[in-house]
Short mmCIF file of N, CA and C in Angstrom, two decimals:
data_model
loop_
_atom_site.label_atom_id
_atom_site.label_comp_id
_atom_site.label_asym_id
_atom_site.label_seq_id
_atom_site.Cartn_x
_atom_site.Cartn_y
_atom_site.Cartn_z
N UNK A 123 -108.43 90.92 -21.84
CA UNK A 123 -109.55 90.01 -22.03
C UNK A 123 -110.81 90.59 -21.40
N UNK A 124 -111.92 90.30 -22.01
CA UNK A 124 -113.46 90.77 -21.69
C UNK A 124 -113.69 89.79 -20.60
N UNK A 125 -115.05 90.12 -20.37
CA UNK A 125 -115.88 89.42 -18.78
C UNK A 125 -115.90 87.69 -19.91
N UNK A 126 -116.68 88.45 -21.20
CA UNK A 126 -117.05 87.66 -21.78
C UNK A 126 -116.39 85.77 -22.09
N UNK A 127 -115.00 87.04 -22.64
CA UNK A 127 -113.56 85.88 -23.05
C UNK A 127 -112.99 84.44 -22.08
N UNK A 128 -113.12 85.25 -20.62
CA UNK A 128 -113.30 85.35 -19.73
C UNK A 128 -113.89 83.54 -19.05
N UNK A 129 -115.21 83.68 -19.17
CA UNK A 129 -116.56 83.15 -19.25
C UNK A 129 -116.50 81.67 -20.49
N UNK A 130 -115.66 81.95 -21.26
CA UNK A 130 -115.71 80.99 -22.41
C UNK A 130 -114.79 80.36 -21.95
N UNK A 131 -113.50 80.40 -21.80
CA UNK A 131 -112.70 79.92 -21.59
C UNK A 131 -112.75 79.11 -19.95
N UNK A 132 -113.61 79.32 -18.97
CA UNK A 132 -114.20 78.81 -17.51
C UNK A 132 -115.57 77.62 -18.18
N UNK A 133 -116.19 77.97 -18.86
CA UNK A 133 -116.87 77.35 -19.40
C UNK A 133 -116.65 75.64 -19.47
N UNK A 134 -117.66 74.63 -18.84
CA UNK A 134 -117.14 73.50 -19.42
C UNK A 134 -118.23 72.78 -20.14
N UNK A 135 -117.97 72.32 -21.19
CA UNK A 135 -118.86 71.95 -22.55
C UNK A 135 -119.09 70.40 -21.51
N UNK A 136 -118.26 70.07 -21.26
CA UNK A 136 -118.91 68.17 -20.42
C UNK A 136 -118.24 68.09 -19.23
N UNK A 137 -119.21 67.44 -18.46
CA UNK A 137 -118.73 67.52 -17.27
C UNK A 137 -118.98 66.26 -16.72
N UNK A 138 -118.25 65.24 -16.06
CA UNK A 138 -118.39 64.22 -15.83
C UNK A 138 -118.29 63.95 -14.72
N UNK A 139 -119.94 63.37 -14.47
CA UNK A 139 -120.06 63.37 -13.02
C UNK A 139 -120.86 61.70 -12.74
N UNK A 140 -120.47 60.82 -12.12
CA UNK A 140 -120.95 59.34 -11.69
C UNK A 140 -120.86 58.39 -12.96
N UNK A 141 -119.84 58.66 -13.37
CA UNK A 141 -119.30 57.60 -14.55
C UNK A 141 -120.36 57.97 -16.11
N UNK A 142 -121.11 59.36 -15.98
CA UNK A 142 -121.76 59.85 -17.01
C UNK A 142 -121.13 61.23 -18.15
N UNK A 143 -121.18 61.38 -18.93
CA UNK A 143 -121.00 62.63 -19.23
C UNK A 143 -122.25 63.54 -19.67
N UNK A 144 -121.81 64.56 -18.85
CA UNK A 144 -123.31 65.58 -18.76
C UNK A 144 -122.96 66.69 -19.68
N UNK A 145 -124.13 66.98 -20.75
CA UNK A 145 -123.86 68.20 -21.09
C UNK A 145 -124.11 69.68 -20.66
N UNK A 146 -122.65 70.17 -20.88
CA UNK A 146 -122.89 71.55 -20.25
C UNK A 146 -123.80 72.79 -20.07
N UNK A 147 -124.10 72.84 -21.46
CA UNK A 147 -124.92 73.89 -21.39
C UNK A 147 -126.56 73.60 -21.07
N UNK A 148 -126.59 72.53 -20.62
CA UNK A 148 -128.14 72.34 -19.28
C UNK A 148 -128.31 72.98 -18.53
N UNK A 149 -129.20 73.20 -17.82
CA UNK A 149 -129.41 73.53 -16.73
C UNK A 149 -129.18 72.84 -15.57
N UNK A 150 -128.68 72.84 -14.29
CA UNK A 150 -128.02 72.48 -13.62
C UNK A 150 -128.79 71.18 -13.37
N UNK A 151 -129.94 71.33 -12.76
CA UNK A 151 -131.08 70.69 -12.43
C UNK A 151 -131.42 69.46 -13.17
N UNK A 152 -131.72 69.99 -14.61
CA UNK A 152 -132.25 69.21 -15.68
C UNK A 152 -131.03 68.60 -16.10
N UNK A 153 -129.59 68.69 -16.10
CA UNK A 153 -128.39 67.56 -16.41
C UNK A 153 -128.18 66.85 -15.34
N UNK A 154 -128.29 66.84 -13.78
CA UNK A 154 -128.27 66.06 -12.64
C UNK A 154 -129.65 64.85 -13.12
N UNK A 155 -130.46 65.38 -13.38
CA UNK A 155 -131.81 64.43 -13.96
C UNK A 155 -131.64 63.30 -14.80
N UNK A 156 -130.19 63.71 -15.91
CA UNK A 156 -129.70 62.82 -16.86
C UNK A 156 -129.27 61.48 -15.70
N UNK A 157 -128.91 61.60 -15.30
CA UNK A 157 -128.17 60.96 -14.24
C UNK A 157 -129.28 59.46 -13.83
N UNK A 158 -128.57 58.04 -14.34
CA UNK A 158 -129.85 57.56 -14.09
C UNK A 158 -129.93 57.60 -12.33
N UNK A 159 -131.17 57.32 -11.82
CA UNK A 159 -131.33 57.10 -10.02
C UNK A 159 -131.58 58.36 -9.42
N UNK A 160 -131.24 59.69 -10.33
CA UNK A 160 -131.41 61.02 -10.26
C UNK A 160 -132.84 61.73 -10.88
N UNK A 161 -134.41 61.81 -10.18
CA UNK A 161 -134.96 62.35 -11.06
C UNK A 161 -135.07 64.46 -10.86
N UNK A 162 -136.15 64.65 -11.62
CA UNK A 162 -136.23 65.99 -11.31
C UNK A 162 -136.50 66.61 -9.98
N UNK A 163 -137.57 65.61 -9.34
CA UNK A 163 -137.24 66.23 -7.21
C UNK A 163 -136.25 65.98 -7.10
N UNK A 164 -135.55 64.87 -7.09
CA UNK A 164 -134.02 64.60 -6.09
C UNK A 164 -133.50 65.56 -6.65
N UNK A 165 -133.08 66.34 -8.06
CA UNK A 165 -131.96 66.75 -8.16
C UNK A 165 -132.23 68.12 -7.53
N UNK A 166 -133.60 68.69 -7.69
CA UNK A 166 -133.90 70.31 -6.81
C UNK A 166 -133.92 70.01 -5.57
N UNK A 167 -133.56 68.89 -4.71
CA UNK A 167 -133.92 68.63 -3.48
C UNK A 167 -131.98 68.70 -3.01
N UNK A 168 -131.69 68.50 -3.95
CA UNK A 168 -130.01 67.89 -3.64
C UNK A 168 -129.32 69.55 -3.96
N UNK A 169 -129.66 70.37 -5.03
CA UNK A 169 -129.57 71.52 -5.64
C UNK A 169 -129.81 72.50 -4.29
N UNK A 170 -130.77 72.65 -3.06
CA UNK A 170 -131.12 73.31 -2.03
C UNK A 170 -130.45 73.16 -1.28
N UNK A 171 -130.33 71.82 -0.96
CA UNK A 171 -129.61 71.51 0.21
C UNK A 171 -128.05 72.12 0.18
N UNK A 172 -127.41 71.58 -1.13
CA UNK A 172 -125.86 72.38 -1.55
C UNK A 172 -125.74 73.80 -1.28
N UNK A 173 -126.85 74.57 -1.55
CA UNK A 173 -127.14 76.22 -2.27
C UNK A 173 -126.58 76.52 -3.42
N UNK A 174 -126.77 75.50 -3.94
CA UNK A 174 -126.20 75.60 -5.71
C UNK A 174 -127.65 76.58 -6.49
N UNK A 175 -127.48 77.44 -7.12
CA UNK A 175 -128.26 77.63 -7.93
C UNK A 175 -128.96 76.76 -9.36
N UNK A 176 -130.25 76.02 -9.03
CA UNK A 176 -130.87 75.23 -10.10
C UNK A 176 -130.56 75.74 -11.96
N UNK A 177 -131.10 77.56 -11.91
CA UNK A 177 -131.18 77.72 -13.06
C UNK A 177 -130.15 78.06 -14.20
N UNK A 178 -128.50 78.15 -13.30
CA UNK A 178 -127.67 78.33 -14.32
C UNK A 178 -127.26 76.85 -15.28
N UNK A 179 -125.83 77.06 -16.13
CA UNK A 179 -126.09 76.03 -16.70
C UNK A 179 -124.88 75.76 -16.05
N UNK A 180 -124.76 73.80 -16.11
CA UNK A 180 -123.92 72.95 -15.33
C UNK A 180 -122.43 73.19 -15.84
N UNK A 181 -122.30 73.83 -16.76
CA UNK A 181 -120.89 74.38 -17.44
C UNK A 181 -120.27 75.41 -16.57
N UNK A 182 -121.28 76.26 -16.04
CA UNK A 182 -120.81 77.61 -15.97
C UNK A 182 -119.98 77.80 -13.84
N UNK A 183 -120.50 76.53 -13.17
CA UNK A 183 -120.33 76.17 -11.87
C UNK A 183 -118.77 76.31 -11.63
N UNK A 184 -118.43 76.52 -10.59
CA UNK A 184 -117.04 76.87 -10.50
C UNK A 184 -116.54 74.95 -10.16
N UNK A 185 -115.75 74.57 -10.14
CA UNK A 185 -114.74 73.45 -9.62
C UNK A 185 -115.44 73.22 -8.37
N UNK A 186 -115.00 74.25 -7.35
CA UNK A 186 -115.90 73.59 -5.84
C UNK A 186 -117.40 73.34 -5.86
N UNK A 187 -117.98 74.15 -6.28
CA UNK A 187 -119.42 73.60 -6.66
C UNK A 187 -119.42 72.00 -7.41
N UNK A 188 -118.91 71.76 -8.11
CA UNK A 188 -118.60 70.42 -9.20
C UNK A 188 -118.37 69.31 -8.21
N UNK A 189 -117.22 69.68 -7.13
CA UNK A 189 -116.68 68.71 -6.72
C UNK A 189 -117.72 68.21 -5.31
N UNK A 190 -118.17 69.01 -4.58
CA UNK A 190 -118.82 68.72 -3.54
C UNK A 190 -120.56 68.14 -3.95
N UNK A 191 -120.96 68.74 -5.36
CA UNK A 191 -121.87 67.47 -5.86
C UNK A 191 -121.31 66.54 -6.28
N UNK A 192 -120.46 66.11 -6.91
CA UNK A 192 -119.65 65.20 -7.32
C UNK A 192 -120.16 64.39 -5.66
N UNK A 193 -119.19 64.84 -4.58
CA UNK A 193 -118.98 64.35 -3.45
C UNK A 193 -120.13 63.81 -3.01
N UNK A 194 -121.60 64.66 -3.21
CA UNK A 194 -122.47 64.41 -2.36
C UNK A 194 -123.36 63.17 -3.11
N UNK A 195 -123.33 63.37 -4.38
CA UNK A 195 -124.21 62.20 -5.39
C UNK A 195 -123.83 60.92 -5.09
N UNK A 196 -122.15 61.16 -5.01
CA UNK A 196 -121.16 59.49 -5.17
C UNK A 196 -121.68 59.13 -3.74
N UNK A 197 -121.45 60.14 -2.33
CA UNK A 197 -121.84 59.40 -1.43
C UNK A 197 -122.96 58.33 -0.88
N UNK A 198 -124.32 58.34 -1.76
CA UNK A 198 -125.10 57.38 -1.31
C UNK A 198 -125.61 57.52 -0.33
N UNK A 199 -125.44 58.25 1.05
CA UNK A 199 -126.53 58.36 1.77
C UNK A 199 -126.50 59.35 1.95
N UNK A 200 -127.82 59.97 1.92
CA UNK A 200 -128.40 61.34 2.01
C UNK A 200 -129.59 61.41 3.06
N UNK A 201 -128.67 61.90 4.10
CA UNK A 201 -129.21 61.89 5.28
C UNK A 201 -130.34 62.67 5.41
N UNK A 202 -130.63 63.97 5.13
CA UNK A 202 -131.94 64.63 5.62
C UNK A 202 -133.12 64.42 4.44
N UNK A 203 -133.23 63.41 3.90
CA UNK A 203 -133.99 63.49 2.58
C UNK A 203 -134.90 62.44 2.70
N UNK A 204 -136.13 62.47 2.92
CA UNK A 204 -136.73 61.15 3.32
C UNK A 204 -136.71 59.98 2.29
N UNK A 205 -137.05 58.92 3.31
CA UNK A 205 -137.06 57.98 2.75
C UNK A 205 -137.74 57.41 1.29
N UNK A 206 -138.74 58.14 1.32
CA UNK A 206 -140.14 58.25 0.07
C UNK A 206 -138.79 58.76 -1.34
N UNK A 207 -137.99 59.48 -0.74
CA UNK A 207 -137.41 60.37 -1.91
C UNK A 207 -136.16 59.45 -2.50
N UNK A 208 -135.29 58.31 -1.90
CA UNK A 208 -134.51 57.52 -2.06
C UNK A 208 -134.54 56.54 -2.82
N UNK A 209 -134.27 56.17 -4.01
CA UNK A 209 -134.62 54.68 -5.24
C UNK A 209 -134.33 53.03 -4.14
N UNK A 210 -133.68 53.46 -3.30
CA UNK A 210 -133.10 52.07 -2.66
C UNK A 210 -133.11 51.95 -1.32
N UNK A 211 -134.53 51.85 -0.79
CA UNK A 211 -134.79 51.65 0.92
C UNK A 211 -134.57 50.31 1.48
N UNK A 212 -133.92 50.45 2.57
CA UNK A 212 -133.94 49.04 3.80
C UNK A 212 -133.28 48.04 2.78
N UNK A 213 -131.81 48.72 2.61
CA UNK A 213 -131.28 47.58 1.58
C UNK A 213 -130.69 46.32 2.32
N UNK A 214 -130.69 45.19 2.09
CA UNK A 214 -131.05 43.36 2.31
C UNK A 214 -129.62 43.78 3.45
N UNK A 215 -128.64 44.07 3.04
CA UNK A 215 -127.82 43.68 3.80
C UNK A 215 -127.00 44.88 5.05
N UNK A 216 -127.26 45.85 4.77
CA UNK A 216 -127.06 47.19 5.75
C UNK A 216 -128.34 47.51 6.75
N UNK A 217 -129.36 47.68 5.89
CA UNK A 217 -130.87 47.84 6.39
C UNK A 217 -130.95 49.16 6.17
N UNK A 218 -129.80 50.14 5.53
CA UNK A 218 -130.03 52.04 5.66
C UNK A 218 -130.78 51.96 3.64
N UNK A 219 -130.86 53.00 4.54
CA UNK A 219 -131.93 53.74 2.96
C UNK A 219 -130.81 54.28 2.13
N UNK A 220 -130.44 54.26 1.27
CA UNK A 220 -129.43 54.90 0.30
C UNK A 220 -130.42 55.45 -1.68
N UNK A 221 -129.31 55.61 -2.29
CA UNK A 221 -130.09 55.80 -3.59
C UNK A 221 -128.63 56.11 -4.10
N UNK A 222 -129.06 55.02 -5.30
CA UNK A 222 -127.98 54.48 -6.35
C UNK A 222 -127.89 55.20 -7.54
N UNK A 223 -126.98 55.47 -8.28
CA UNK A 223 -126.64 56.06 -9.12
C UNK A 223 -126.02 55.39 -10.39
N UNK A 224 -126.58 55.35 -11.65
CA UNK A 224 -125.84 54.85 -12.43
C UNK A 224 -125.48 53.37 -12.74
N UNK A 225 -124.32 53.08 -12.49
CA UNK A 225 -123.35 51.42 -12.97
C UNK A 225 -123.84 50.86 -11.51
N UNK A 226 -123.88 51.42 -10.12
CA UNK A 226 -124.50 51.02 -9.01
C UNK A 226 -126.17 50.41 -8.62
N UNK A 227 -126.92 51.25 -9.47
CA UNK A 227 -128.14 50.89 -9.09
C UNK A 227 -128.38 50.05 -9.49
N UNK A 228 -127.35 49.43 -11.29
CA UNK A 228 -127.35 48.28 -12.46
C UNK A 228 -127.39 47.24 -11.52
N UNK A 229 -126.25 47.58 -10.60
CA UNK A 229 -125.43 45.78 -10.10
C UNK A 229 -126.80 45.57 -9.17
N UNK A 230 -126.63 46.60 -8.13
CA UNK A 230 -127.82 46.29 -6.92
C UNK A 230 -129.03 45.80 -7.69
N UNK A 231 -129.88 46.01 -8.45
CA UNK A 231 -130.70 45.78 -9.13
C UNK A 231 -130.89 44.07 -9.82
N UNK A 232 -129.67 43.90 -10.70
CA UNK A 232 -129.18 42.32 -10.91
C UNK A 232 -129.57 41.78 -9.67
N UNK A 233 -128.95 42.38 -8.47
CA UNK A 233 -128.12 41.38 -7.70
C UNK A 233 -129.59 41.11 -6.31
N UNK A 234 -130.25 42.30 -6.57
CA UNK A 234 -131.60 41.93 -5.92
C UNK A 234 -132.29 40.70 -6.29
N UNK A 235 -132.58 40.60 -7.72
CA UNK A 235 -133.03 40.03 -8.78
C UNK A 235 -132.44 38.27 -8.13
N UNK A 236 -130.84 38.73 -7.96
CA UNK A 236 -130.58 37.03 -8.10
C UNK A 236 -130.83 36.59 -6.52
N UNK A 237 -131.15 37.40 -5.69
CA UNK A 237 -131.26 37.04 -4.13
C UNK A 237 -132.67 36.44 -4.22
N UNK A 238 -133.64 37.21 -5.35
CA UNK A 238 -135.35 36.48 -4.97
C UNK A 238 -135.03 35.38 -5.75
N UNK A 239 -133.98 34.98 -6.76
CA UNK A 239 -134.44 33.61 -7.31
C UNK A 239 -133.61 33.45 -6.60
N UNK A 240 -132.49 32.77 -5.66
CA UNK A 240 -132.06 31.87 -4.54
C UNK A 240 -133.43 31.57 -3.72
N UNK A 241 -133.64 32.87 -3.09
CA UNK A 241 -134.42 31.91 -2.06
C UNK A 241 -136.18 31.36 -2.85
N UNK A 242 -135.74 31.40 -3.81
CA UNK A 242 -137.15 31.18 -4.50
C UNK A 242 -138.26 31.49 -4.29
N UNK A 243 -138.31 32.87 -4.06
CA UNK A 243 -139.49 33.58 -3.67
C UNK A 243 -140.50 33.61 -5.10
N UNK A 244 -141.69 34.08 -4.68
CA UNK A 244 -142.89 34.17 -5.91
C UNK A 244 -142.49 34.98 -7.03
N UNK A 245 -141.63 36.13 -6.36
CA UNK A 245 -141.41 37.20 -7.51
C UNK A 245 -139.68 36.29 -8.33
N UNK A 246 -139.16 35.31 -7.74
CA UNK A 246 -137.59 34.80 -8.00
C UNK A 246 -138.47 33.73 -9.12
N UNK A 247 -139.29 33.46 -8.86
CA UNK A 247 -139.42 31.85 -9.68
C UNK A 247 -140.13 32.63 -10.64
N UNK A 248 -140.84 33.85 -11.07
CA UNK A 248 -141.74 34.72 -11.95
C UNK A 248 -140.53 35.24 -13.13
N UNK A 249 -139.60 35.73 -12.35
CA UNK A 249 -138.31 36.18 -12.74
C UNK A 249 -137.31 35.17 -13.30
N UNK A 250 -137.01 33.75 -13.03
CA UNK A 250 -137.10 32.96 -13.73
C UNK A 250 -137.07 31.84 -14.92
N UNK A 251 -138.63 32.16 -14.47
CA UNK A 251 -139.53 31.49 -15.85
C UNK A 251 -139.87 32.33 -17.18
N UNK A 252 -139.31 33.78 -16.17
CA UNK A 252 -139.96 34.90 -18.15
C UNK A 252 -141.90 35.37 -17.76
N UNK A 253 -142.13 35.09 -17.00
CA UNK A 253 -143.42 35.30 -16.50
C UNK A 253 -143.62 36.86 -15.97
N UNK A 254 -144.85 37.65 -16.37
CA UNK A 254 -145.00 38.80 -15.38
C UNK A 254 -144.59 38.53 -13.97
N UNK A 255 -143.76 39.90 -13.01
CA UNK A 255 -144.08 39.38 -11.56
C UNK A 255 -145.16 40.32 -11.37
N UNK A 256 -145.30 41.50 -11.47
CA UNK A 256 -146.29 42.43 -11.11
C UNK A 256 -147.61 42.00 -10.55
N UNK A 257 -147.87 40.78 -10.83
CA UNK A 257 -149.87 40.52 -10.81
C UNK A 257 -150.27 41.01 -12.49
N UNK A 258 -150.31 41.10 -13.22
CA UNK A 258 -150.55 41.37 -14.66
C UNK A 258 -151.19 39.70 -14.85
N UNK A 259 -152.14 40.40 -15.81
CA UNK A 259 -153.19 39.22 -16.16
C UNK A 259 -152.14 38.80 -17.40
N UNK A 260 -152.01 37.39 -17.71
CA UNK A 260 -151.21 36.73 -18.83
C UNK A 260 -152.14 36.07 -19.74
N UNK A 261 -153.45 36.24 -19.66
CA UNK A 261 -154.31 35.22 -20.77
C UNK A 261 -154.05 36.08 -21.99
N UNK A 262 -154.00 37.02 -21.92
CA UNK A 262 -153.91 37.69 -23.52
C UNK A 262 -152.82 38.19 -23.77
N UNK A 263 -152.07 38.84 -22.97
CA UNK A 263 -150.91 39.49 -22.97
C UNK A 263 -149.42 38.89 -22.66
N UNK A 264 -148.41 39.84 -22.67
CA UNK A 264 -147.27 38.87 -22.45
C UNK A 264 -146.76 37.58 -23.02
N UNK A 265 -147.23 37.16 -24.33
CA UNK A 265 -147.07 36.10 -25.10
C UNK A 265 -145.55 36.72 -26.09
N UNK A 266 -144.67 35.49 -26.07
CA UNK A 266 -143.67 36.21 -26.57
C UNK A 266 -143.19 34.49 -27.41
N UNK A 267 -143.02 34.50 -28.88
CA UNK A 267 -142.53 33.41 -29.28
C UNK A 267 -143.81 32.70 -29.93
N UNK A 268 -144.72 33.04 -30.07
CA UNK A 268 -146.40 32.07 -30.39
C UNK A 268 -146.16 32.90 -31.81
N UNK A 269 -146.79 31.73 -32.81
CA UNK A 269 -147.40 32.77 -34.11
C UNK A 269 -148.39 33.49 -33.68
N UNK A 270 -148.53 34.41 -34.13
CA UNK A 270 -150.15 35.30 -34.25
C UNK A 270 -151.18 35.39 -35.12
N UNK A 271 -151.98 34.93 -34.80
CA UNK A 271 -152.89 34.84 -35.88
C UNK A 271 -152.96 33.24 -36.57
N UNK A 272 -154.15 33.08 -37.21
CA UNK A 272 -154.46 31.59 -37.47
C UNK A 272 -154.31 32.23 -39.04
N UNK A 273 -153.88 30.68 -40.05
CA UNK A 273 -153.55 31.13 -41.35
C UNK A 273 -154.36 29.70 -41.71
N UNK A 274 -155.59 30.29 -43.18
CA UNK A 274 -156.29 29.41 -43.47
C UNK A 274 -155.99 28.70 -44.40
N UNK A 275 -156.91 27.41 -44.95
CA UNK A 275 -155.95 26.32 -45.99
C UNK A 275 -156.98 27.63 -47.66
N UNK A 276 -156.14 27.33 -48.64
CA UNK A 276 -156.50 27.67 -49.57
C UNK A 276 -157.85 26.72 -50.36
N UNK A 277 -159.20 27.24 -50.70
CA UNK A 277 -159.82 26.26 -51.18
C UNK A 277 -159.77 25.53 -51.93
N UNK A 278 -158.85 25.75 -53.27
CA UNK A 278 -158.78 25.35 -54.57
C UNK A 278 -157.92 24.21 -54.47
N UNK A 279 -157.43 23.73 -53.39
CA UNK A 279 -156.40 22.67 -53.47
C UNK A 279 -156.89 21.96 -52.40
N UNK A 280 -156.53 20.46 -53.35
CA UNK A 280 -157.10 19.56 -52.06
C UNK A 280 -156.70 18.72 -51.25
N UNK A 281 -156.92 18.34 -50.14
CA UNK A 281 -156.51 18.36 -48.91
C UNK A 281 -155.86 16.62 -48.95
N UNK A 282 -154.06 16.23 -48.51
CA UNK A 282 -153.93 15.33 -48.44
C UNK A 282 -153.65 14.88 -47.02
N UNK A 283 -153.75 13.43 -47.12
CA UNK A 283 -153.98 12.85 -46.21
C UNK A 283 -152.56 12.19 -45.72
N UNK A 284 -152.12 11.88 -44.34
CA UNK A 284 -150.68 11.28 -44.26
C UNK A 284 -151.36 9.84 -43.73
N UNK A 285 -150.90 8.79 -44.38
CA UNK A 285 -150.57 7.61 -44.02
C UNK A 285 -149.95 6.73 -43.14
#
């Protein structure tokens, strides 16, 4: 067998990493990115820290490389990485900075959502009612369910009256 033969057969076309399947022939970098909660800094920031090489492709990584990102993504806290760089700071009930991945960031996200409408905060009762929470102006925008537009009577016919 060649280097080549070799190489094909080590090769992995998908690689499944945080309940996603990534395609292989990406670049290491740019398929960690697929990853929702994963953007393009975190994943070169996470890529350094390992000493994984960014520019090969995510197929071509041996097993231990696979498994110890595997290890380090699933873990959730990423200790030397500041806080600015994390999707999920001073979370309600631990108080540590973490960053969610995937089917995780879904629930936390819901489950944020249902903590501001319990205690009925401004952004819980906005959330709600179907209302912007952001501060977004609503006189013109954000109308969902209204006809649009006014529709005029035809002239040629004339106008009855209800009794």
């Amino acid at each position: 067998m060649t280097e080549k033969d070799k190489e094909k057969d080590d090769f992995l076309y998908i690689v499944r990493m945080a309940g996603k399947d990534l395609d292989g022939e990406r670049n290491v970098e740019l398929a960690l990115s697929d990853l929702k909660g994963i953007g393009h800094r975190l994943s070169a920031a996470i890529l350094k820290k390992l000493d994984i090489p960014g520019d090969k492709r995510i197929g071509e990584l041996g097993e231990e490389h696979l498994d110890t990102l595997r290890e380090f993504i699933e873990s959730k806290e990423y200790a030397d990485f500041p806080d600015w760089m994390l999707n999920h700071r001073r979370e309600i009930i631990s108080g540590k900075n973490v960053n969610l991945v995937s089917n995780d960031l879904d629930l936390q996200f819901m489950e944020d959502i249902n903590i501001m409408r319990k205690s009925k905060s401004y952004k819980g009762v906005r959330h709600e009612t179907g209302h912007k929470v952001r501060g977004q102006k609503t006189r013109s925008n954000g109308r969902k369910g209204l006809a649009i537009g006014v529709i005029k009577k035809k002239e040629g016919q004339p106008q009855t009256q209800k009794a």
